Short mmCIF file of C-alpha atoms and ligand atoms in Angstrom, two decimals:
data_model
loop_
_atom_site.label_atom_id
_atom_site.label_comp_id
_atom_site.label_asym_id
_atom_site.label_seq_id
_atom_site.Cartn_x
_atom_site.Cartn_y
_atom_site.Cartn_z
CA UNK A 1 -26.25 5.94 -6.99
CA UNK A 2 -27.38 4.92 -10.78
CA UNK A 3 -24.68 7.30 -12.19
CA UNK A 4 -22.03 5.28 -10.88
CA UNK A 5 -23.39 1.86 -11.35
CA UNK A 6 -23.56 3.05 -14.87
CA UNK A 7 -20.06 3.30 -15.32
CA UNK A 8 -19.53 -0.04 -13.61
CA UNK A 9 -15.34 -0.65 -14.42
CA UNK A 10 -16.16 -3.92 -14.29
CA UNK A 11 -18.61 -3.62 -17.26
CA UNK A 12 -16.05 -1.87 -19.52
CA UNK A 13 -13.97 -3.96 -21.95
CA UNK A 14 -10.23 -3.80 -21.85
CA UNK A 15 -9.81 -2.02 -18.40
CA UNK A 16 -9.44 -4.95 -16.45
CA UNK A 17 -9.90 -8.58 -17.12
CA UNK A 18 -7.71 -8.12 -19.79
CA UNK A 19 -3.77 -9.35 -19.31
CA UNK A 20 -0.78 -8.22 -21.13
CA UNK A 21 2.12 -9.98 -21.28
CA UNK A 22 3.65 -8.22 -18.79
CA UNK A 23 1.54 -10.15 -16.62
CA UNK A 24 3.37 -13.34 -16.38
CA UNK A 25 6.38 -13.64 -16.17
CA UNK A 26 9.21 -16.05 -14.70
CA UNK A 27 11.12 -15.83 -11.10
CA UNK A 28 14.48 -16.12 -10.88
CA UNK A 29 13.70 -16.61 -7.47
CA UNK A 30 15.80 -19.78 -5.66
CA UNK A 31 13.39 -22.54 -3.90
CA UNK A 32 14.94 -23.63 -0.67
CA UNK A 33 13.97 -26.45 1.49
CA UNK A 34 14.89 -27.47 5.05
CA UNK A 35 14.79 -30.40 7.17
CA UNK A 36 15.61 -28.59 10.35
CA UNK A 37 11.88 -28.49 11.51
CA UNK A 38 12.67 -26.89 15.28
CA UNK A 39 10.82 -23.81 16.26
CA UNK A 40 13.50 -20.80 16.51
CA UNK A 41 12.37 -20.01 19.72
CA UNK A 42 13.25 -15.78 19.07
CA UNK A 43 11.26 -13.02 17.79
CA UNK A 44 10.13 -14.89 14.63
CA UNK A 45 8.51 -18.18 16.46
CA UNK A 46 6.38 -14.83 18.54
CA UNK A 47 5.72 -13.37 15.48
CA UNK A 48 4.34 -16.98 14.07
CA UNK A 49 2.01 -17.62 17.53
CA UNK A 50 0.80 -13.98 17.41
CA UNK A 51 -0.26 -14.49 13.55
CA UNK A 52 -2.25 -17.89 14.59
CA UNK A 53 -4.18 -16.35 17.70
CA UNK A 54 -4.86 -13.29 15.66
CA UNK A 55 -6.02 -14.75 12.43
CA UNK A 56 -9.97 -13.48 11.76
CA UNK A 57 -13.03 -14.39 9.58
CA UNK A 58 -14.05 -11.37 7.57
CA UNK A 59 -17.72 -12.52 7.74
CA UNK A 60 -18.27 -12.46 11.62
CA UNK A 61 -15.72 -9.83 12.28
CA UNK A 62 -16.82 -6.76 9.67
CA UNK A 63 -20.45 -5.00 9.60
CA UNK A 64 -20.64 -6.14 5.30
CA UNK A 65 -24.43 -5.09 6.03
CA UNK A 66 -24.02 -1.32 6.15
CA UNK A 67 -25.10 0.54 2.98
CA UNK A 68 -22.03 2.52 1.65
CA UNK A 69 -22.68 5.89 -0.56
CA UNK A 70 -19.98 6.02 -3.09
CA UNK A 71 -20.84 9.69 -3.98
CA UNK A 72 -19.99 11.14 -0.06
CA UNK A 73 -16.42 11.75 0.78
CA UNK A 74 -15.25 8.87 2.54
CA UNK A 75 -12.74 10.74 4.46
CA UNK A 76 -13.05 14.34 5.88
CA UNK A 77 -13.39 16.76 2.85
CA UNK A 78 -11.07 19.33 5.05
CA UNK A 79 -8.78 16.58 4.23
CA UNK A 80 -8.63 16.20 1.09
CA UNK A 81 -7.12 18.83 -1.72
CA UNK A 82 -9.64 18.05 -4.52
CA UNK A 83 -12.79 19.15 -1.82
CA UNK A 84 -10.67 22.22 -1.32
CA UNK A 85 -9.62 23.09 -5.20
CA UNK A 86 -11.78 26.54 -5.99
CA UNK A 87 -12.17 24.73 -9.16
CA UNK A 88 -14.29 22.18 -7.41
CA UNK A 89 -16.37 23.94 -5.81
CA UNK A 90 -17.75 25.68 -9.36
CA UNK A 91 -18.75 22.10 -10.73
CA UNK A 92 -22.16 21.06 -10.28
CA UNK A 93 -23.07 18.88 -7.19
CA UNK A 94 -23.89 15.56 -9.13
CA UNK A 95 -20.26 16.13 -10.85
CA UNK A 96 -18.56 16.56 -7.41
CA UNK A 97 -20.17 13.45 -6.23
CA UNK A 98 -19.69 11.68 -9.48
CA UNK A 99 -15.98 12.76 -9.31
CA UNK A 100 -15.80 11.39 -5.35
CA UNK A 101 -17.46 8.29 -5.99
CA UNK A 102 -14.39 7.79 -9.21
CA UNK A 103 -11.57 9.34 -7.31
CA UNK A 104 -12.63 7.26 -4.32
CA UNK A 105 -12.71 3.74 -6.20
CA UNK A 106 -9.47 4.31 -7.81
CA UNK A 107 -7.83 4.87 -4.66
CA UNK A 108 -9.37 1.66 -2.95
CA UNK A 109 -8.65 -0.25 -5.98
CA UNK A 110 -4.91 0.74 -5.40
CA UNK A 111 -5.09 -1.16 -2.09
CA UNK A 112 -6.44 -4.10 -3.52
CA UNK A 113 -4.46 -4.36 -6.65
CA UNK A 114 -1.73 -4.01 -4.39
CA UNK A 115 -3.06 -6.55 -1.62
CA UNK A 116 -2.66 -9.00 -4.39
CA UNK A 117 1.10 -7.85 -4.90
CA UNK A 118 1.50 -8.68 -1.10
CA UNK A 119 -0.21 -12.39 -1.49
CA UNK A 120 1.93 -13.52 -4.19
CA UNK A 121 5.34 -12.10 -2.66
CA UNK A 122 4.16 -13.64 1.08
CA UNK A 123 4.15 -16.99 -0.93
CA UNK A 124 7.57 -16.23 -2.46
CA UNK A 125 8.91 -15.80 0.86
CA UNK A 126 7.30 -19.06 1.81
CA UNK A 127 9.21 -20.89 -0.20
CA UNK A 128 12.35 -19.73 -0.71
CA UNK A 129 13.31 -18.32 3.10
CA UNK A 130 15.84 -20.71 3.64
CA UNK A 131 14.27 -20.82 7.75
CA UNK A 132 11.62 -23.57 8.46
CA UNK A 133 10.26 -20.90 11.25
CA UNK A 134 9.99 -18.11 9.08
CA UNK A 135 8.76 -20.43 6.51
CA UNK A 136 5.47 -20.80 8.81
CA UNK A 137 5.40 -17.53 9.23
CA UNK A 138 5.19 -16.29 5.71
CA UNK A 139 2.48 -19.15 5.07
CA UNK A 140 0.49 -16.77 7.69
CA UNK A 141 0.86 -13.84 6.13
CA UNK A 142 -0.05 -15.40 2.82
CA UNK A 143 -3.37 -16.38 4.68
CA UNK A 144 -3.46 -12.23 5.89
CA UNK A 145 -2.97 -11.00 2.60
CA UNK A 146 -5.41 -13.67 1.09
CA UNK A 147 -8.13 -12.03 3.26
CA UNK A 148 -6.82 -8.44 2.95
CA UNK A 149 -7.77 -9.14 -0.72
CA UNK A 150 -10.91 -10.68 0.00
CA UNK A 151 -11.86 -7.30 2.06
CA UNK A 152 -10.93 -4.89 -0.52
CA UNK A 153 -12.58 -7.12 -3.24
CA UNK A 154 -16.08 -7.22 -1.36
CA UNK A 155 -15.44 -3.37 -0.11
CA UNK A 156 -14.49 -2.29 -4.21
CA UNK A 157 -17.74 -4.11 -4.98
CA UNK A 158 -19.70 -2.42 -2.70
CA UNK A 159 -19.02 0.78 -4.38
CA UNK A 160 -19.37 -0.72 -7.42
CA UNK A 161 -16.22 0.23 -9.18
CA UNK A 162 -12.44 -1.07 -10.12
CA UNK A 163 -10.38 0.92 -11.66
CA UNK A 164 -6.81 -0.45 -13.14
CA UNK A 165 -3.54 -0.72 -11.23
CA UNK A 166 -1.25 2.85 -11.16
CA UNK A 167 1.87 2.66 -13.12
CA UNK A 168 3.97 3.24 -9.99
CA UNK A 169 2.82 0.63 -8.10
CA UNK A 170 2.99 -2.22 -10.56
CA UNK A 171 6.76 -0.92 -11.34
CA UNK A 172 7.54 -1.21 -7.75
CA UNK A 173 5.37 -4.62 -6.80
CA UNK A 174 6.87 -6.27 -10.25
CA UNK A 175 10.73 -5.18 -9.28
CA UNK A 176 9.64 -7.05 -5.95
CA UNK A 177 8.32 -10.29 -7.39
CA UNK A 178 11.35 -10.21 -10.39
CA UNK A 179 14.05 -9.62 -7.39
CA UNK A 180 16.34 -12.82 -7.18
CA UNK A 181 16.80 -13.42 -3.69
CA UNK A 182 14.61 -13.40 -0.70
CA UNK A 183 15.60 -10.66 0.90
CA UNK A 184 14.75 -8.52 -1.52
CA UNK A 185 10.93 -9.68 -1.58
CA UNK A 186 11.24 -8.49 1.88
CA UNK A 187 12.64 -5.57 1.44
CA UNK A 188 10.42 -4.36 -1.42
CA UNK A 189 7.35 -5.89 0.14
CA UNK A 190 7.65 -6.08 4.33
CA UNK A 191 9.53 -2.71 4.21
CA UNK A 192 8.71 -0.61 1.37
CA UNK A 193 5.29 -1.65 -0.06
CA UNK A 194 3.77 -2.43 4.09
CA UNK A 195 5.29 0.62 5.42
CA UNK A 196 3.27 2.63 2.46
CA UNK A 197 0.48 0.20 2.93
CA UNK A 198 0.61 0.30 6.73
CA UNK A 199 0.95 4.58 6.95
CA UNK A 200 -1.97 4.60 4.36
CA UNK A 201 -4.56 2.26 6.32
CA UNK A 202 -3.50 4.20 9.56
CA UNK A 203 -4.37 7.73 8.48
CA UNK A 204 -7.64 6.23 6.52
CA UNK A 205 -8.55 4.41 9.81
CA UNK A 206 -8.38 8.21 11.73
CA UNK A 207 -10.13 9.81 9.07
CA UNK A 208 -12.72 7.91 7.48
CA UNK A 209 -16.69 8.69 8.29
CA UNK A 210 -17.55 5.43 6.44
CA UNK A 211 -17.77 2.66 9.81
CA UNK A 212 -16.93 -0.22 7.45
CA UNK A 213 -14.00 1.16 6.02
CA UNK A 214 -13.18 2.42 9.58
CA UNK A 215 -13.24 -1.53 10.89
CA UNK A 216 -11.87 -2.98 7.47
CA UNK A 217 -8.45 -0.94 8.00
CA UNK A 218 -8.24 -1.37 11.55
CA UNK A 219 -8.10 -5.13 11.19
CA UNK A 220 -6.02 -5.18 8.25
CA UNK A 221 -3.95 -2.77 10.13
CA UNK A 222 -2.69 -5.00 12.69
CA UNK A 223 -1.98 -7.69 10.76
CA UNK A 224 0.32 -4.71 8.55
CA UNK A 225 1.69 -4.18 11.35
CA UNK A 226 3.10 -7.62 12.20
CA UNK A 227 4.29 -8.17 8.72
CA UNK A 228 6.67 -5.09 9.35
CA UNK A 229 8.11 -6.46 12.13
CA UNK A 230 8.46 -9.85 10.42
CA UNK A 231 10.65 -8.01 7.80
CA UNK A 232 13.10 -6.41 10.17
CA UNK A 233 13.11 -9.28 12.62
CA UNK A 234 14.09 -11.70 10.21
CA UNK A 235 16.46 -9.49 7.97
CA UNK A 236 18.32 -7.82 10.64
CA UNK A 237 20.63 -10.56 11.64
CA UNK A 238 20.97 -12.00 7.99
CA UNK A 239 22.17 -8.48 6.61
CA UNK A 240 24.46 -8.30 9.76
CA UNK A 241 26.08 -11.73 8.64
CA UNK A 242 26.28 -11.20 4.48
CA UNK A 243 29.68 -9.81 2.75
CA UNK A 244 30.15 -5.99 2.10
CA UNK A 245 28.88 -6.50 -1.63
CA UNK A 246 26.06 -8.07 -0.82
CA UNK A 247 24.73 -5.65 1.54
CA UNK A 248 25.53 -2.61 -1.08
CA UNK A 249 23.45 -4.84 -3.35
CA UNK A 250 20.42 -4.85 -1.00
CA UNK A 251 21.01 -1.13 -0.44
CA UNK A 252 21.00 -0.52 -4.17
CA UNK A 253 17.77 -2.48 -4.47
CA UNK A 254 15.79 -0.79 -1.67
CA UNK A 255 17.19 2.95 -2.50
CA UNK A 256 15.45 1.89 -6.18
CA UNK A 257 12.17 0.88 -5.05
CA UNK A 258 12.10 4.16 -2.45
CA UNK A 259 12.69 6.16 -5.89
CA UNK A 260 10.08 4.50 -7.58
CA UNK A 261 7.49 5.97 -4.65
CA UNK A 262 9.18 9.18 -3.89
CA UNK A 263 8.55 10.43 -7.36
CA UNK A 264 4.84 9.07 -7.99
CA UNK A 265 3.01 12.10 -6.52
CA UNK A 266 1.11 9.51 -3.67
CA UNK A 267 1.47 12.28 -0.84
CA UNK A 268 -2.18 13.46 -0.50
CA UNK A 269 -3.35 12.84 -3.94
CA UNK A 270 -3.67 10.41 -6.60
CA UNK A 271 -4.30 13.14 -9.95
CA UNK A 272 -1.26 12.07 -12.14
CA UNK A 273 -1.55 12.80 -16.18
CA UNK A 274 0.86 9.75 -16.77
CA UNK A 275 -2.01 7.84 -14.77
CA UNK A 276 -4.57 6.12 -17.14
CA UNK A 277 -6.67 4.99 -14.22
CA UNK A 278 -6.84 8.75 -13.15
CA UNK A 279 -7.26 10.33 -16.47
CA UNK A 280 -10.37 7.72 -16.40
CA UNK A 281 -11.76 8.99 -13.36
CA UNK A 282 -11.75 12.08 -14.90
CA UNK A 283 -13.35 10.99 -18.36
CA UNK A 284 -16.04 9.57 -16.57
CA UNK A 285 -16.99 12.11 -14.67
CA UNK A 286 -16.54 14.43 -18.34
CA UNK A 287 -14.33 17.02 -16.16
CA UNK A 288 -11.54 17.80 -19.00
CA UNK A 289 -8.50 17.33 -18.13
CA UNK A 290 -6.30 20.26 -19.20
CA UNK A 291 -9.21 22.04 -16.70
CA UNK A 292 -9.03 20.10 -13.55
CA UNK A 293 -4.94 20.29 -14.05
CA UNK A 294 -5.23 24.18 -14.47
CA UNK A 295 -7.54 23.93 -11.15
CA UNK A 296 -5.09 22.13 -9.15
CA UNK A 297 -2.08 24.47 -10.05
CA UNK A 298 -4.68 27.39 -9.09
CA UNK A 299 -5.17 25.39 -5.48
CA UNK A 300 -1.63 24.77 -5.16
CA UNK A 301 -1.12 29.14 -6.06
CA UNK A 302 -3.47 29.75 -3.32
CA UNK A 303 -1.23 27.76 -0.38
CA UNK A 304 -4.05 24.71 -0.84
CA UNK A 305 -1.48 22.30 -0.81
CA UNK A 306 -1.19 18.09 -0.82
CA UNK A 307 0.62 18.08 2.39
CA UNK A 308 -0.54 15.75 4.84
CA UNK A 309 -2.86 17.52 7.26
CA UNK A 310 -1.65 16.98 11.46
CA UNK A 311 -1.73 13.63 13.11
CA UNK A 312 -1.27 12.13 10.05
CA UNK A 313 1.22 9.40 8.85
CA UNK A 314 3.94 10.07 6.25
CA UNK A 315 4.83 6.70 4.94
CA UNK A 316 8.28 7.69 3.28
CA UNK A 317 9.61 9.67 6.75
CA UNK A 318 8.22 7.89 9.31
CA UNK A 319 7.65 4.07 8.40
CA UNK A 320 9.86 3.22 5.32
CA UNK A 321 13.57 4.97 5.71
CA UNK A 322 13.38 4.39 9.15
CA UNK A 323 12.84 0.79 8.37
CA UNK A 324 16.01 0.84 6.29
CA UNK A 325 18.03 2.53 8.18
CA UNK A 326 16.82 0.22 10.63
CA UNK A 327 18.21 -3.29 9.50
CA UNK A 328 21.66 -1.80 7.90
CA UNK A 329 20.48 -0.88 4.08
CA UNK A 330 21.83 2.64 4.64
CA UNK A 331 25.69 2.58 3.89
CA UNK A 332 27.80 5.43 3.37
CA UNK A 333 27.82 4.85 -0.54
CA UNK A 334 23.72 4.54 -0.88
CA UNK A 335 23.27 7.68 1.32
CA UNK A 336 24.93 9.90 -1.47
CA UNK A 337 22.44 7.85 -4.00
CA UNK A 338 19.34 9.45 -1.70
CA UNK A 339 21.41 12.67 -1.44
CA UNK A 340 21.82 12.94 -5.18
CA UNK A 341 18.02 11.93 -5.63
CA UNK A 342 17.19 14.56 -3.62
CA UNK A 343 15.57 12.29 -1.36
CA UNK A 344 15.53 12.93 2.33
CA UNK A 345 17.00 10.74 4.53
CA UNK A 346 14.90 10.06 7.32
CA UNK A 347 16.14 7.36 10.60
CA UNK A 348 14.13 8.55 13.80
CA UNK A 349 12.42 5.02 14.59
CA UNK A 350 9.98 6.56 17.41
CA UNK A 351 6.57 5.89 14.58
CA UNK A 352 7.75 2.88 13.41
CA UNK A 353 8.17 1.33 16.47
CA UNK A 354 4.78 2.66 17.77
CA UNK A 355 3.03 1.06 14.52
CA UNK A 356 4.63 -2.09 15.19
CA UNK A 357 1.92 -2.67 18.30
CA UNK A 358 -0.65 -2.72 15.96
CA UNK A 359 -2.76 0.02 16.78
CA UNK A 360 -3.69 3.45 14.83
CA UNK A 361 -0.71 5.99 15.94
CA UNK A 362 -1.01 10.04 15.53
CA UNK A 363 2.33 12.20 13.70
FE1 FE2 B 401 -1.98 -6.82 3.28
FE1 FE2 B 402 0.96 -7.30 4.47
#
């Protein structure tokens, strides 16, 4: 579709490429080693065997050949609140498939930016988890998320688009990398960021028409999956063991990265006016803004809402409080924090635990 390759992201100055100082910065992060080099012989040596037998070559195991149209939905339109806005439906059809083809690269370009996030915290993990066995195993999920970027990379460039990382997501990836202890990385990353990551592949795996993008999540999937488990294996017994203040502290931390989510607007739609990346998509496909805004309130008037449609995964009730409530990070204290928040608390484990085999689940 010449339209799109047109308005290649990668072709535009200053969108990406382009680093700010908030870029780089130092870790206060303590580097730990051990001489103890004996195999733990629990849940985290499995973990560490599954990740070898189940590490894959994207090459051989994803079809790379098959042709992908940017401009049709990549997910089922009766899914998706922008296919159903009244407002849509009046532009004309080479601005609706302009505007799918944009909308559509800035949400895959979420999942890579944010498969990057996951690569560099892995390797925090690596070396600062005071554990020699969980020190192999973060080295394989380094290697995961080194491919998972690799797969988003090669699918981004097959639609021929990048679009910059969401404000959200770089406030919630940088309070990971910036956090001071371990734990924390594995909080914000193995519980927070992989149960968002992990509920988002799942419901893109059960409703994508696209086959590559249908085999791409699927594998990425599972190895989601076993990074979960790796954060509540490994952090459920530590947080068990640490003094009362230290646990509050963890609490604090992972009650502030679940705010950061719970008020970006990610349920069922990206359109955010503090977004530049979406205000972009919009530019380029010359909707204006103040119109498509106006549109979406109409939809929202009519009962077309951004609710998740059956079967599908919510990532906030069914993958990441239950995974804090899970290893201990909801104390008395922190629950009035989510209370005054006005953030539901949700514990029922039954998803979670069904995601944690690795394959796609139904709500
Ligand atoms: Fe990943
Ligand atoms: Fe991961």
């Amino acid at each position: 579709m010449d339209t799109v390759r047109d308005n290649n992201m990668r072709e535009m100055p200053g969108w990406l490429g382009d680093k700010t100082p908030d870029d780089i910065y130092r870790s206060p992060l303590e580097i730990a080693w051990t001489f103890d080099y004996l195999m733990s012989g629990d849940k985290i040596e499995d973990l560490y065997r599954r990740a070898k037998q189940d590490q894959w070559n994207s090459d051989e195991r994803l079809p790379w050949d098959l042709t992908v149209d940017p401009s049709r939905p990549m997910m089922n339109d009766e899914q998706d609140i922008y296919h159903r806005m009244p407002f849509f439906k009046k532009l004309s059809k080479s601005q609706q498939e302009r505007f799918t083809a944009h909308s559509t690269a800035q949400m895959l370009s979420q999942f890579l930016h944010g498969e990057q996030g996951a690569l560099m915290t892995a390797a925090c993990i690596t070396h600062s988890v005071p554990d020699a066995t969980a020190k192999l195993y973060a080295a394989t999920q380094t290697m995961d998320e080194a491919r998972h970027v690799e797969v988003f990379a090669r699918y981004c460039d097959k639609v021929a688009m990048v679009y910059p990382m969401s404000g959200w997501l770089k406030q919630l990836i940088d309070a990971t990398l910036k956090a001071d202890r371990y734990e924390k990385i594995m909080i914000g990353m193995n519980m927070i960021v992989e149960g968002l990551a992990l509920g988002a592949f799942n419901n893109m795996y059960r409703s994508t028409q696209c086959e590559l993008l249908k085999q791409l999540t699927f594998n990425v999937m599972r190895d989601e999956a076993r990074h979960v488990s790796f954060g509540h294996a490994y952090l459920a017994p530590v947080i068990a063991g640490l003094p009362e203040d230290e646990v509050e502290d963890l609490a604090d931390f992972a009650f502030e990265a679940v705010r950061i989510l719970a008020f970006a607007g990610t349920a069922g739609t990206i359109a955010s006016r503090v977004d530049p990346g979406f205000m972009l998509v919009l530019e380029n496909c010359e909707i204006d803004a103040d119109d498509f805004f106006a549109g979406l309130r109409e939809a929202e008037q009519l009962g077309i809402t951004r609710q998740l449609p059956p079967g599908q995964i919510h990532s906030l009730e069914h993958l990441m409080l239950p995974a804090i409530a899970r290893v201990g990070l909801l104390t008395p204290r922190v629950r009035s924090r989510y209370e005054e928040a006005g953030i539901p608390v949700w514990e029922d484990p039954r998803i979670l635990h069904a995601m944690e085999g690795g394959h796609p689940v139904a709500a």
